[in-house]
Amino acid sequence: MESIRIVIADDHSLIRQGIKSIICQDQGMEVVGEAADGLELLQLLQGREADMVIMDITMPGMNGIEAMGRIRELYPDMLLLILTMHSNRQYFYHSIAAGAHGYLMKEDSDTELLNAIRTVCEGKTYVSPQLSQEVTDEMIAAFRDRQRVPLVRLTEREKQVLQMVVKGYTSKKMAEILCLSPRTIDHHRASLLKKFGMKSTVDLVKHVLRNSIVVPE
Amino acid sequence: MESIRIVIADDHSLIRQGIKSIICQDQGMEVVGEAADGLELLQLLQGREADMVIMDITMPGMNGIEAMGRIRELYPDMLLLILTMHSNRQYFYHSIAAGAHGYLMKEDSDTELLNAIRTVCEGKTYVSPQLSQEVTDEMIAAFRDRQRVPLVRLTEREKQVLQMVVKGYTSKKMAEILCLSPRTIDHHRASLLKKFGMKSTVDLVKHVLRNSIVVPE
DNA sequence: AAAACAATTGGGGGAATTACCTATTTTTGA
DNA sequence: TCAAAAATAGGTAATTCCCCCAATTGTTTT
């Protein structure tokens, strides 16, 4: 059982020291390098063999998100753990999209850091409980918002047409399917726009999809 | 400062006893009634004054989700805390949709119960950390699935135009904003349709939204 | 029974989008 | 440095979308 070789990237040397001292307490892991920004980190990785990078998002020069992208290309097996003070969910989403395996907050406890490292090493994803809570809260808020959308009463034809509009059909195609004049379809489409208070088909489709008024497929 | 009056609904008397004993340890809250199913709970609420209901989802007769719906109608200010052994996310989503203010797991610690009660009383939403983690993991999985969508490389202009197409702008409006000829906008729109293999704007918008290629708003 | 209303069916016209061309200038990558 | 790609823009035709309006049918209200 070899120990986990970790590289730390953070523009504050104090933070790097802190992380190092916590990691050193555990026999199963060691710090094999330090960098102050993304570019330095990439240079460091060329020389050293490492299993995991613990990095901040906001760094001068090349930021963490960009550096992660490069690392994913050059070393696909590298484990990436974000350790940041940003509870901003956008940062989190971007990190996940960029391929992060874990997202930890600097406010989290020391044991959480060791937890996160071990979890990520097992191939699982680690998310700071704090942020996890926020993501859930955001989901709940979106869920409740949906319940509040004013109810619009649609006729049978309008429902049929709306379904097909969302599928991307043209009025002509719908007219063929329903054996009607394209003009009739146009009328129903106009009604739909008016009833939902939308000014274009794009807005209509976005609205009904976001509010689950029609189910895609 | 009056104490929080709580009614417990669970079909297992043992669970009810457990909840009661935990709540009794806190001076700020008291149990003012117990019920073994949804119907019993509704009858109970007619007589007693209460601030909060702590209830399970699966109960004989009327289940928790249904009971919650009725309670929301009859007593809109009643606080609803779900305490269940189900980590199933569907139960969670249904509970939130039915108007639950908190969702706690029976596996959570005693102090979590007291935490949850206090959090809900403050008007906030409480979600069991365990479940919160699951919801986040599910979101990450969905996020990563989306990343698997074949990568389409867009130019800067195309990104700008796509952003505005999703906003529902017409080519003319986009041309004004970007100080370009509408023809140029049309060209970029055609490129976008071709690159993504879509045949209409509606399909394009659906595709990029579903796959988070652009972020709405 | 007459009036009012909603749903469905259409037409005409103008604006917007798409398709299929061409062409110049600038930027970028190998 | 040389070729490819991107950004710019024009032309034309076909299609599609969005707005005005009107006729028909059935239901509900007065």
GROMACS .gro file of C-alpha atoms in nm, chain B residues 104-215:
model
  112
  321LEU     CA    1  -3.509   1.405   0.838
  322MET     CA    2  -3.387   1.045   0.842
  323LYS     CA    3  -3.438   0.808   1.133
  324GLU     CA    4  -3.070   0.720   1.104
  325ASP     CA    5  -2.975   1.079   1.184
  326SER     CA    6  -2.861   1.157   1.537
  327ASP     CA    7  -3.077   1.289   1.822
  328THR     CA    8  -2.924   1.630   1.801
  329GLU     CA    9  -3.012   1.641   1.429
  330LEU     CA   10  -3.378   1.605   1.527
  331LEU     CA   11  -3.358   1.900   1.763
  332ASN     CA   12  -3.161   2.090   1.500
  333ALA     CA   13  -3.425   2.016   1.240
  334ILE     CA   14  -3.709   2.129   1.466
  335ARG     CA   15  -3.537   2.457   1.543
  336THR     CA   16  -3.439   2.518   1.180
  337VAL     CA   17  -3.793   2.461   1.058
  338CYS     CA   18  -3.930   2.688   1.331
  339GLU     CA   19  -3.711   2.968   1.204
  340GLY     CA   20  -3.888   2.941   0.871
  341LYS     CA   21  -3.598   2.768   0.701
  342THR     CA   22  -3.593   2.433   0.527
  343TYR     CA   23  -3.411   2.140   0.683
  344VAL     CA   24  -3.282   1.847   0.482
  345SER     CA   25  -3.099   1.551   0.632
  346PRO     CA   26  -2.726   1.580   0.547
  347GLN     CA   27  -2.736   1.220   0.428
  348LEU     CA   28  -3.009   1.291   0.175
  349SER     CA   29  -2.860   1.625   0.083
  350GLN     CA   30  -2.546   1.437  -0.014
  351GLU     CA   31  -2.748   1.199  -0.230
  352VAL     CA   32  -2.928   1.481  -0.406
  353THR     CA   33  -2.595   1.648  -0.481
  354ASP     CA   34  -2.446   1.323  -0.608
  355GLU     CA   35  -2.744   1.275  -0.835
  356MET     CA   36  -2.700   1.626  -0.968
  357ILE     CA   37  -2.332   1.567  -1.032
  358ALA     CA   38  -2.407   1.243  -1.214
  359ALA     CA   39  -2.656   1.423  -1.437
  360PHE     CA   40  -2.399   1.696  -1.492
  361ARG     CA   41  -2.131   1.450  -1.597
  362ASP     CA   42  -2.370   1.268  -1.826
  363ARG     CA   43  -2.424   1.592  -2.005
  364GLN     CA   44  -2.051   1.641  -2.050
  365ARG     CA   45  -2.047   1.325  -2.256
  366VAL     CA   46  -2.240   1.502  -2.528
  367PRO     CA   47  -2.006   1.523  -2.831
  368LEU     CA   48  -1.808   1.842  -2.798
  369VAL     CA   49  -1.888   2.110  -3.050
  370ARG     CA   50  -1.628   2.381  -3.076
  371LEU     CA   51  -1.790   2.722  -3.110
  372THR     CA   52  -1.628   3.048  -3.209
  373GLU     CA   53  -1.666   3.356  -2.990
  374ARG     CA   54  -1.924   3.510  -3.221
  375GLU     CA   55  -2.119   3.189  -3.234
  376LYS     CA   56  -2.126   3.177  -2.855
  377GLN     CA   57  -2.256   3.533  -2.842
  378VAL     CA   58  -2.522   3.465  -3.102
  379LEU     CA   59  -2.623   3.137  -2.939
  380GLN     CA   60  -2.664   3.312  -2.607
  381MET     CA   61  -2.902   3.560  -2.768
  382VAL     CA   62  -3.088   3.300  -2.970
  383VAL     CA   63  -3.166   3.124  -2.642
  384LYS     CA   64  -3.288   3.454  -2.503
  385GLY     CA   65  -3.541   3.464  -2.786
  386TYR     CA   66  -3.391   3.757  -2.977
  387THR     CA   67  -3.451   3.798  -3.352
  388SER     CA   68  -3.160   3.825  -3.594
  389LYS     CA   69  -3.238   4.190  -3.647
  390LYS     CA   70  -3.216   4.271  -3.277
  391MET     CA   71  -2.892   4.076  -3.245
  392ALA     CA   72  -2.748   4.265  -3.543
  393GLU     CA   73  -2.828   4.594  -3.371
  394ILE     CA   74  -2.672   4.483  -3.043
  395LEU     CA   75  -2.355   4.349  -3.203
  396CYS     CA   76  -2.343   4.623  -3.468
  397LEU     CA   77  -2.339   4.374  -3.753
  398SER     CA   78  -2.546   4.306  -4.061
  399PRO     CA   79  -2.845   4.077  -4.004
  400ARG     CA   80  -2.693   3.861  -4.276
  401THR     CA   81  -2.391   3.794  -4.062
  402ILE     CA   82  -2.613   3.693  -3.774
  403ASP     CA   83  -2.800   3.461  -4.008
  404HIS     CA   84  -2.470   3.307  -4.109
  405HIS     CA   85  -2.377   3.238  -3.749
  406ARG     CA   86  -2.720   3.094  -3.679
  407ALA     CA   87  -2.684   2.863  -3.979
  408SER     CA   88  -2.343   2.755  -3.851
  409LEU     CA   89  -2.492   2.681  -3.511
  410LEU     CA   90  -2.773   2.473  -3.660
  411LYS     CA   91  -2.522   2.283  -3.870
  412LYS     CA   92  -2.264   2.231  -3.596
  413PHE     CA   93  -2.520   2.092  -3.355
  414GLY     CA   94  -2.701   1.899  -3.627
  415MET     CA   95  -3.031   2.069  -3.549
  416LYS     CA   96  -3.294   2.160  -3.804
  417SER     CA   97  -3.478   2.437  -3.624
  418THR     CA   98  -3.418   2.704  -3.364
  419VAL     CA   99  -3.652   2.529  -3.122
  420ASP     CA  100  -3.445   2.211  -3.139
  421LEU     CA  101  -3.125   2.410  -3.104
  422VAL     CA  102  -3.251   2.589  -2.793
  423LYS     CA  103  -3.377   2.265  -2.638
  424HIS     CA  104  -3.045   2.095  -2.708
  425VAL     CA  105  -2.818   2.363  -2.567
  426LEU     CA  106  -3.035   2.413  -2.260
  427ARG     CA  107  -3.065   2.045  -2.181
  428ASN     CA  108  -2.693   1.999  -2.220
  429SER     CA  109  -2.602   2.317  -2.038
  430ILE     CA  110  -2.406   2.445  -2.334
  431VAL     CA  111  -2.547   2.784  -2.245
  432VAL     CA  112  -2.671   2.887  -1.905
   0.00000   0.00000   0.00000
